[in-house]
Amino acid sequence: MAKVSSVYTCTACGAVHKKWAGQCDACGEWNTIVEEAPLSAAPGGALKGRKGRGMALTDLASTEVEPPRQGSGLAELDRVLGGGLVRASATLIGGDPGIGKSTLLLQAAASFAAQGVDVVYISGEEATAQIRLRAARLGLEDAPVRLAAETDLRAILTTLDETRPALAIVDSIQTMWLDTVESAPGSVSQVRAAAHELVSFAKRRGVAVMLVGHVTKEGQIAGPRVVEHMVDTVVYFEGERGHQFRILRSVKNRFGPAGEIGVFEMTGAGLAEVPNPSALFLGERDAPAPGSVVFAGLEGTRPVLVEIQALVAPSPLSQPRRAVIGWDGGRLSMILAVLEARVGISFQGLDVYLNVAGGLRISEPAADLAVAAALLSAREDAPIPPHSVLFGELSLSGALRPVAQAENRLKEARKLGFTSAIVAAGCKTGDGAGLALQEMPDLARFVGEVFGAA
Ligand code: TYD
Ligand code: MG
C-alpha cells in the first residue's frame, strides 16, 4: 500500500513537524500541533527539467520616493500604521475574539471612505444585515462602504479584480477558503494559502488589503502568527476584558517604525480615540498609597505614564505566590532576587502581587526601578514621595542604567502635573523639564534615600 505521509503543523506558529507531539518545540505552545495533508508540490526536484524566465536586475541606488500614504482620519490608527495606509500593502490585524477588531475595521472603513477612499468590506463571519445593524449602532450607516458576506476566496478575488477598490478589508482570514486546498477553513494550509492569494493580489493590483486574524486558543484553528511573515504590517489589538481600554500595537511594519501604539476606549457607540493615554491611565489612579508608583514609560515614540501597583502580604504557602499582570513574570523574579542579594531585602515568606493599572502591558526594562520601588513601598508600607515619577533599568549587580528618551518622559510627567522624578544616573535629562530630579547610581542608594536605611 502506498503510504501518503501527513505533515504535522503547529497552528500557533506554523512550524512543521515530522510527527505529532503535545508541545511545539518551536514556539512552546501546548496542544497546537495538528495533522495536515502534505503539500502537493514536492520540495526539491520540483524545478527539474523546466527553465525559469530571466529576471531584470536593478541597482540599489534609485529615485524611488516614499510610498504615498492615505490617512484614515483616525489619528490613533494612522500613528500605528506609520502615518497612514500604503498602496498595495497588506496589513494583518490580530487579536482575541471579541476584543473589537470588526468594530475597529468598520469604523476605519467608514473613516477612509469619508476621505474619499473606495473601500470594500468583506465579512466571512457576519451577514450583511448584521454588519448594517452594527454600522447603524455606530452611526455609520450612511458611509459609502461597499459590503459583502462571503468566504469563497475565488469569488472574492474575482469581485475585487472587477471593482478594484483602493482598500479591501477581509474579516477574518480564518473563515476564508480556497477550493484548491483540501483542508478545512481555518487550518494552517487554508489560512496560509488564502493569505498568500490576498497578499499577492494586493501587490499585483495595487490594492491595500487589511486582514483580520483571530488569536485562537483551540488547536484546530490557525492563529495570525502563521501569516505574519507574508504581510507588510502586523498590528495587534489588545486589552483586558474587564477594561474598556484597547491598545493597537504594531509589531512589524515595513513602512514605518514598529512598536507604536494607538489607544482606544470601547464605548456603547463604538471605539473612541484616546489622544492622551497618560491622563486616562492615571485617571484610574487611587490616592497615593504604599505600593503605588508612577512609571514614565515609552511606547514606540510616545511617552505614557502608568501606575504600577504592588501588594506584599505574609504567605500561608510554603511556596509564596508571585502574581503579575501587565509585566513579565521572569523580570519580577529577577528584581526580587536583586533586592535580596544586593540590598539585603528579602521577600521570603511573602506573597507578591504586581499590577500595571489600566490594562496596559509594559515590556520596557526601563520600568525596573518603578517596579522595585512599588515592591519596596508595599513591603515597608511607606508611600514614595507624591507627585513623582520613576524610571531606570536595573542590572544584576544592583546598578541602575540610564534609559532612552529621558527628556521626553520628563516632559510628559510635567504636562500631567508631576513635580519630581527619581531616575537612573546618567540619563540624558536635558533641562529636566522643570522637575526636581534625584539621580540614583544604584539600588542601594535609592533604598537609603527614599526609604531611609532599610
Ligand atoms: P467585535 O468588533 O465584534 O470583536 P472581534 O471582531 O474582535 O471579535 O467586538 C465585539 C465586542 O465589542 C462585543 O463584546 C461588544 C462590544 N461593543 C461595544 O462595547 N460597543 C460597540 O459599539 C460595539 C459595536 C461593540
Ligand atoms: Mg469580528
Coordinates of C-alpha atoms and ligand atoms in Angstrom, one line a residue:
M1 CA 0.0 0.0 0.0
A2 CA 1.4 3.4 -1.0
K3 CA 1.9 5.4 2.1
V4 CA 0.8 9.1 2.0
S5 CA 2.7 10.6 4.9
S6 CA 1.0 13.5 6.6
V7 CA 2.8 16.5 8.0
Y8 CA 2.1 17.9 11.4
T9 CA 1.8 21.7 11.7
C10 CA 1.6 23.9 14.7
T11 CA -1.5 26.1 14.5
A12 CA 0.1 28.8 16.6
C13 CA 3.4 29.4 14.8
G14 CA 3.1 27.3 11.7
A15 CA 6.2 25.2 12.4
V16 CA 6.2 21.8 10.5
H17 CA 7.0 18.7 12.5
K18 CA 7.6 15.1 11.3
K19 CA 5.5 13.6 14.0
W20 CA 2.8 14.7 16.4
A21 CA 3.8 16.0 19.8
G22 CA 2.0 17.5 22.7
Q23 CA 4.1 20.6 22.7
C24 CA 5.5 22.6 19.8
D25 CA 9.3 22.9 20.3
A26 CA 9.4 25.9 18.0
C27 CA 7.0 28.2 20.0
G28 CA 6.5 26.2 23.2
E29 CA 2.6 26.1 22.9
W30 CA 0.8 23.0 24.1
N31 CA -1.8 21.1 22.1
T32 CA -1.4 23.2 18.9
I33 CA 0.0 20.5 16.6
V34 CA -2.4 19.1 14.1
E35 CA -2.2 16.7 11.2
E36 CA -2.4 18.1 7.7
A37 CA -2.4 16.8 4.2
P38 CA 1.1 17.1 2.7
L39 CA 1.8 19.9 0.3
S40 CA 1.2 18.9 -3.3
A41 CA 4.5 20.2 -4.8
A42 CA 7.3 18.0 -3.8
P43 CA 10.1 20.2 -2.3
G44 CA 13.4 19.6 -4.0
G45 CA 13.4 18.3 -7.5
A46 CA 10.3 20.3 -8.4
L47 CA 12.4 22.6 -10.7
K48 CA 13.9 19.7 -12.7
G49 CA 13.5 19.9 -16.4
R50 CA 12.0 23.3 -16.9
K51 CA 13.9 26.5 -17.1
G52 CA 12.6 29.7 -15.5
R53 CA 12.3 33.0 -17.2
G54 CA 15.1 35.5 -16.8
M55 CA 14.6 38.5 -14.5
A56 CA 15.7 42.1 -14.9
L57 CA 18.1 43.1 -12.1
T58 CA 18.4 46.7 -11.0
D59 CA 20.6 48.9 -8.8
L60 CA 20.1 49.8 -5.2
A61 CA 20.5 53.5 -6.0
S62 CA 17.3 54.8 -7.4
T63 CA 15.0 57.8 -7.3
E64 CA 12.2 55.8 -5.5
V65 CA 10.1 58.2 -3.5
E66 CA 8.4 57.4 -0.1
P67 CA 5.2 55.5 -0.7
P68 CA 2.3 57.9 -0.6
R69 CA 0.1 57.4 2.4
Q70 CA -3.6 57.7 2.8
G71 CA -4.7 58.9 6.2
S72 CA -7.7 57.2 7.8
G73 CA -9.0 60.2 9.6
L74 CA -8.4 58.2 12.8
A75 CA -5.2 59.6 14.3
E76 CA -4.6 56.7 16.6
L77 CA -4.8 54.2 13.7
D78 CA -2.6 56.3 11.4
R79 CA 0.1 56.5 14.1
V80 CA 0.2 52.7 14.4
L81 CA 0.3 52.3 10.6
G82 CA 3.2 54.7 10.4
G83 CA 1.3 57.7 9.1
G84 CA -1.4 56.1 7.1
L85 CA -2.2 53.3 4.7
V86 CA 0.3 52.4 1.9
R87 CA -1.0 51.4 -1.5
A88 CA -0.5 47.8 -2.5
S89 CA 0.3 46.8 1.1
A90 CA -1.1 44.0 3.3
T91 CA -1.8 44.6 6.9
L92 CA -2.8 42.0 9.5
I93 CA -4.8 42.9 12.5
G94 CA -4.7 40.2 15.1
G95 CA -6.4 40.0 18.5
D96 CA -8.6 37.9 20.7
P97 CA -12.1 37.2 19.6
G98 CA -14.5 39.9 20.9
I99 CA -11.8 42.4 21.5
G100 CA -13.2 44.8 18.9
K101 CA -11.4 44.1 15.6
S102 CA -14.5 44.1 13.5
T103 CA -15.7 47.3 15.2
L104 CA -12.4 49.0 14.6
L105 CA -12.3 48.0 11.0
L106 CA -15.8 49.0 10.3
Q107 CA -15.1 52.4 11.8
A108 CA -11.8 52.6 9.9
A109 CA -13.7 51.6 6.6
A110 CA -16.2 54.4 7.2
S111 CA -13.5 56.9 8.0
F112 CA -11.4 56.0 5.0
A113 CA -14.5 56.3 2.8
A114 CA -15.1 59.7 4.2
Q115 CA -11.7 60.7 3.0
G116 CA -12.7 59.6 -0.5
V117 CA -11.1 56.2 -0.4
D118 CA -13.0 53.4 -2.2
V119 CA -13.5 50.7 0.4
V120 CA -14.9 47.2 0.2
Y121 CA -15.6 45.4 3.4
I122 CA -15.9 41.6 3.1
S123 CA -17.0 39.6 6.1
G124 CA -16.8 35.8 6.4
E125 CA -18.2 35.9 9.9
E126 CA -21.3 38.1 9.8
A127 CA -24.2 38.5 7.4
T128 CA -24.5 41.9 5.7
A129 CA -27.7 42.6 7.8
Q130 CA -25.6 42.1 10.9
I131 CA -22.9 44.5 9.6
R132 CA -25.6 47.0 8.7
L133 CA -27.0 46.8 12.2
R134 CA -23.6 47.3 13.7
A135 CA -23.0 50.3 11.4
A136 CA -26.3 51.8 12.4
R137 CA -25.3 51.4 16.1
L138 CA -22.1 53.2 15.4
G139 CA -23.9 55.9 13.5
L140 CA -22.1 55.0 10.3
E141 CA -25.0 53.7 8.2
D142 CA -24.5 56.5 5.6
A143 CA -20.8 55.8 5.0
P144 CA -20.2 54.9 1.3
V145 CA -18.6 51.5 2.1
R146 CA -19.5 48.5 -0.1
L147 CA -20.2 45.3 1.7
A148 CA -20.3 41.6 1.0
A149 CA -20.6 38.5 3.2
E150 CA -18.5 35.8 1.5
T151 CA -16.0 33.1 2.4
D152 CA -15.2 31.8 -1.1
L153 CA -11.9 33.4 -1.9
R154 CA -12.2 32.7 -5.7
A155 CA -15.4 34.8 -5.7
I156 CA -13.8 37.5 -3.5
L157 CA -10.8 37.8 -5.8
T158 CA -12.8 38.0 -8.9
T159 CA -15.1 40.6 -7.4
L160 CA -12.1 42.7 -6.1
D161 CA -10.4 42.4 -9.5
E162 CA -13.5 43.8 -11.2
T163 CA -14.3 46.5 -8.7
R164 CA -10.7 47.5 -8.0
P165 CA -11.3 49.3 -4.7
A166 CA -8.4 51.2 -3.0
L167 CA -8.8 49.3 0.2
A168 CA -10.2 45.8 0.8
I169 CA -10.9 44.6 4.3
V170 CA -11.3 40.9 4.9
D171 CA -12.8 39.7 8.2
S172 CA -11.4 37.2 9.0
I173 CA -8.7 35.2 7.3
Q174 CA -9.7 32.1 9.3
T175 CA -13.1 31.9 7.6
M176 CA -11.7 32.2 4.0
W177 CA -11.3 29.1 1.9
L178 CA -9.8 28.2 -1.4
D179 CA -11.2 25.2 -3.4
T180 CA -7.7 24.2 -4.4
V181 CA -6.6 23.4 -0.9
E182 CA -8.1 20.3 0.5
S183 CA -8.2 21.0 4.2
A184 CA -10.9 22.8 6.2
P185 CA -11.2 26.6 6.5
G186 CA -9.2 27.8 9.4
S187 CA -6.5 25.1 9.0
V188 CA -2.9 26.2 8.6
S189 CA -2.8 25.3 4.9
Q190 CA -6.1 27.2 4.1
V191 CA -5.1 30.2 6.1
R192 CA -1.7 30.4 4.5
A193 CA -3.0 29.8 1.0
A194 CA -5.8 32.4 1.5
A195 CA -3.4 35.0 2.9
H196 CA -0.9 34.3 0.1
E197 CA -3.6 34.8 -2.6
L198 CA -4.8 38.1 -0.9
V199 CA -1.3 39.4 -0.4
S200 CA -0.2 38.7 -4.0
F201 CA -3.5 40.2 -5.2
A202 CA -2.7 43.4 -3.2
K203 CA 0.8 43.6 -4.8
R204 CA -0.3 42.8 -8.3
R205 CA -3.3 45.1 -8.4
G206 CA -2.1 48.0 -6.2
V207 CA -5.0 47.4 -3.7
A208 CA -4.4 47.8 0.1
V209 CA -5.6 44.8 1.9
M210 CA -6.4 44.5 5.6
L211 CA -6.8 41.1 7.1
V212 CA -8.3 40.2 10.4
G213 CA -6.8 37.3 12.3
H214 CA -8.2 35.8 15.5
V215 CA -5.8 34.8 18.1
T216 CA -7.0 31.3 18.9
K217 CA -6.6 29.1 21.9
E218 CA -8.1 25.9 20.4
G219 CA -5.7 23.7 18.5
Q220 CA -7.5 23.2 15.1
I221 CA -7.7 26.9 14.0
A222 CA -4.5 28.5 12.8
G223 CA -3.6 31.7 14.5
P224 CA -2.4 35.0 12.9
R225 CA 1.2 34.2 13.6
V226 CA 1.3 31.7 10.7
V227 CA 0.8 34.6 8.2
E228 CA 2.8 37.3 10.0
H229 CA 5.8 36.8 7.6
M230 CA 3.6 37.3 4.5
V231 CA 2.2 40.7 5.2
D232 CA 3.9 44.1 5.4
T233 CA 2.4 45.3 8.6
V234 CA 1.3 43.3 11.7
V235 CA -0.7 45.0 14.4
Y236 CA -2.4 43.5 17.4
F237 CA -5.4 44.8 19.1
E238 CA -5.1 44.1 22.8
G239 CA -6.9 44.8 26.0
E240 CA -8.0 43.3 29.3
R241 CA -11.6 42.0 29.1
G242 CA -12.7 43.9 32.2
H243 CA -11.2 47.2 31.0
Q244 CA -12.6 49.4 28.3
F245 CA -9.2 50.4 27.0
R246 CA -8.0 48.9 23.8
I247 CA -4.4 49.2 22.6
L248 CA -3.5 48.8 18.9
R249 CA 0.2 47.9 18.7
S250 CA 2.4 47.5 15.6
V251 CA 4.8 44.6 16.0
K252 CA 6.1 44.7 12.4
N253 CA 5.9 47.5 9.9
R254 CA 7.8 47.5 6.6
F255 CA 6.8 51.2 6.0
G256 CA 7.3 52.7 9.5
P257 CA 8.6 52.2 13.0
A258 CA 7.3 49.1 14.9
G259 CA 6.2 49.3 18.5
E260 CA 3.9 52.3 18.1
I261 CA 0.6 52.2 20.0
G262 CA -2.8 53.7 19.4
V263 CA -5.2 53.9 22.3
F264 CA -8.9 53.5 22.1
E265 CA -11.8 53.2 24.5
M266 CA -14.7 50.8 23.9
T267 CA -17.9 52.7 24.5
G268 CA -21.5 52.0 23.9
A269 CA -21.2 53.7 20.5
G270 CA -18.0 52.0 19.3
L271 CA -14.3 52.8 19.8
A272 CA -13.4 56.3 20.8
E273 CA -9.8 57.6 20.3
V274 CA -7.8 58.4 23.3
P275 CA -5.3 61.1 22.3
N276 CA -3.8 61.5 25.8
P277 CA -3.4 58.0 27.2
S278 CA -1.4 59.1 30.3
A279 CA -4.3 61.1 31.6
L280 CA -6.5 58.1 31.1
F281 CA -4.3 55.5 32.7
L282 CA -3.6 57.8 35.7
G283 CA -7.2 58.8 35.8
E284 CA -7.9 55.3 37.2
R285 CA -5.4 56.1 39.9
D286 CA -6.3 55.9 43.6
A287 CA -4.9 58.4 46.2
P288 CA -1.1 57.9 46.6
A289 CA -0.7 54.8 48.7
P290 CA 2.0 52.4 49.7
G291 CA 2.8 50.1 46.8
S292 CA 1.7 52.6 44.2
V293 CA 4.3 54.2 41.9
V294 CA 4.1 56.1 38.6
F295 CA 6.3 54.9 35.8
A296 CA 7.2 57.3 33.0
G297 CA 7.2 54.9 30.1
L298 CA 7.6 55.0 26.4
E299 CA 5.5 53.1 23.9
G300 CA 7.0 53.4 20.4
T301 CA 7.8 57.2 20.2
R302 CA 5.1 58.1 22.6
P303 CA 5.6 58.8 26.3
V304 CA 3.0 57.2 28.5
L305 CA 2.6 57.4 32.3
V306 CA 1.2 54.4 34.1
E307 CA 0.7 53.4 37.6
I308 CA 2.4 50.3 38.9
Q309 CA 0.9 48.7 41.9
A310 CA 2.3 46.1 44.3
L311 CA 0.9 44.3 47.2
V312 CA 3.0 42.3 49.6
A313 CA 1.5 40.1 52.3
P314 CA 2.6 37.2 54.5
S315 CA 2.0 34.0 52.8
P316 CA 0.4 30.9 54.2
L317 CA 2.0 28.8 51.5
S318 CA 5.4 27.1 51.5
Q319 CA 5.9 28.5 48.0
P320 CA 4.7 32.1 48.2
R321 CA 2.7 33.4 45.3
R322 CA 4.1 35.6 42.6
A323 CA 1.3 37.0 40.5
V324 CA 1.9 39.6 37.8
I325 CA -0.5 41.4 35.4
G326 CA 0.9 43.6 32.6
W327 CA 4.6 42.9 33.3
D328 CA 6.9 39.9 32.7
G329 CA 6.9 37.3 35.5
G330 CA 10.6 36.4 34.9
R331 CA 11.6 40.0 35.2
L332 CA 9.7 40.3 38.5
S333 CA 11.7 37.3 39.9
M334 CA 14.9 39.0 38.8
I335 CA 14.1 42.2 40.6
L336 CA 13.2 40.3 43.8
A337 CA 16.5 38.4 43.6
V338 CA 18.5 41.7 43.1
L339 CA 16.7 43.3 46.0
E340 CA 17.6 40.3 48.2
A341 CA 21.2 39.8 47.0
R342 CA 22.3 43.4 46.6
V343 CA 20.3 45.3 49.2
G344 CA 19.5 42.6 51.7
I345 CA 15.8 43.0 51.5
S346 CA 14.1 39.6 51.3
F347 CA 10.6 38.7 50.2
Q348 CA 10.8 35.2 51.6
G349 CA 7.5 34.0 53.1
L350 CA 5.7 36.9 51.4
D351 CA 3.1 36.7 48.6
V352 CA 3.9 39.3 45.9
Y353 CA 1.3 40.8 43.6
L354 CA 2.2 43.2 40.8
N355 CA -0.2 45.0 38.6
V356 CA 0.1 47.6 35.8
A357 CA -3.1 49.7 36.1
G358 CA -5.4 50.3 33.2
G359 CA -4.7 47.0 31.4
L360 CA -1.5 48.2 29.7
R361 CA 1.3 45.6 29.1
I362 CA 4.7 47.0 29.7
S363 CA 7.8 45.3 28.2
E364 CA 10.4 48.1 28.8
P365 CA 13.2 47.2 31.2
A366 CA 13.1 51.0 32.0
A367 CA 10.3 50.1 34.4
D368 CA 12.6 48.1 36.6
L369 CA 13.2 50.9 39.1
A370 CA 9.5 51.7 39.3
V371 CA 8.7 48.0 39.9
A372 CA 11.4 47.8 42.6
A373 CA 10.1 51.0 44.2
A374 CA 6.5 49.6 44.2
L375 CA 7.7 46.4 45.8
L376 CA 9.7 48.1 48.5
S377 CA 7.0 50.7 49.1
A378 CA 4.4 47.9 49.6
R379 CA 6.8 45.8 51.8
E380 CA 7.8 48.8 54.0
D381 CA 4.2 50.2 54.0
A382 CA 5.7 53.6 53.1
P383 CA 4.5 55.6 50.2
I384 CA 7.0 57.1 47.9
P385 CA 7.2 60.9 47.6
P386 CA 3.9 62.2 46.0
H387 CA 3.9 63.8 42.5
S388 CA 7.0 61.9 41.4
V389 CA 7.6 59.6 38.5
L390 CA 10.4 57.0 38.2
F391 CA 12.4 55.2 35.6
G392 CA 15.6 53.3 35.2
E393 CA 16.9 49.9 34.2
L394 CA 18.2 47.6 36.9
S395 CA 21.2 45.4 36.3
L396 CA 22.0 42.2 38.2
S397 CA 24.8 44.0 40.1
G398 CA 22.2 46.3 41.6
A399 CA 23.4 49.3 39.5
L400 CA 20.9 51.4 37.7
R401 CA 21.3 52.0 34.0
P402 CA 20.2 55.1 32.1
V403 CA 17.3 54.7 29.7
A404 CA 16.5 56.3 26.4
Q405 CA 14.4 59.4 25.8
A406 CA 14.5 60.6 29.4
E407 CA 13.7 64.1 28.5
N408 CA 10.5 63.1 26.7
R409 CA 9.4 61.1 29.6
L410 CA 10.0 64.0 32.0
K411 CA 8.1 66.4 29.7
E412 CA 5.1 64.2 29.8
A413 CA 5.3 64.0 33.6
R414 CA 5.5 67.7 33.8
K415 CA 2.5 68.1 31.5
L416 CA 0.5 65.9 33.8
G417 CA 1.3 67.9 36.9
F418 CA 4.2 65.9 38.4
T419 CA 6.9 67.9 40.2
S420 CA 9.7 65.5 40.8
A421 CA 11.4 62.4 39.3
I422 CA 13.7 59.7 40.6
V423 CA 15.8 58.4 37.7
A424 CA 18.8 56.2 37.0
A425 CA 22.0 58.3 37.0
G426 CA 23.4 59.1 33.6
C427 CA 20.0 59.6 31.8
K428 CA 20.1 62.4 29.2
T429 CA 17.6 64.5 31.1
G430 CA 18.3 67.8 29.3
D431 CA 17.0 70.6 31.5
G432 CA 14.9 68.1 33.4
A433 CA 11.7 69.7 32.1
G434 CA 11.5 71.7 35.3
L435 CA 11.1 68.7 37.5
A436 CA 13.2 68.2 40.7
L437 CA 15.5 65.3 39.8
Q438 CA 17.0 62.7 42.0
E439 CA 19.6 60.7 40.1
M440 CA 20.4 57.2 41.5
P441 CA 23.5 55.3 40.6
D442 CA 22.3 52.1 42.2
L443 CA 19.5 50.4 44.1
A444 CA 21.2 50.6 47.5
R445 CA 21.4 54.4 47.2
F446 CA 17.8 54.5 46.2
V447 CA 16.7 52.5 49.1
G448 CA 18.8 54.6 51.5
E449 CA 17.5 57.9 50.2
V450 CA 13.9 57.1 49.6
F451 CA 13.1 54.6 52.4
G452 CA 15.8 55.5 54.9
A453 CA 18.3 52.8 55.7
A454 CA 16.3 49.6 55.2
Ligands
TYD1 P1 -16.1 42.9 17.8 O1 -15.7 44.0 17.0 O2 -17.2 42.1 17.2 O3 -14.9 41.9 18.1 P2 -14.0 41.0 17.2 O4 -14.3 41.3 15.8 O5 -12.6 41.3 17.6 O6 -14.3 39.6 17.5 O7 -16.5 43.5 19.2 C1 -17.3 42.8 20.0 C2 -17.4 43.4 21.4 O8 -17.4 44.8 21.4 C3 -18.7 43.0 21.9 O9 -18.4 42.3 23.1 C4 -19.5 44.2 22.2 C5 -18.5 45.3 22.1 N1 -19.0 46.5 21.5 C6 -19.2 47.6 22.3 O10 -19.0 47.6 23.5 N2 -19.7 48.8 21.7 C7 -20.0 48.8 20.4 O11 -20.4 49.9 19.9 C8 -19.8 47.7 19.6 C9 -20.1 47.7 18.2 C10 -19.3 46.5 20.2
MG2 MG -15.2 40.1 14.4

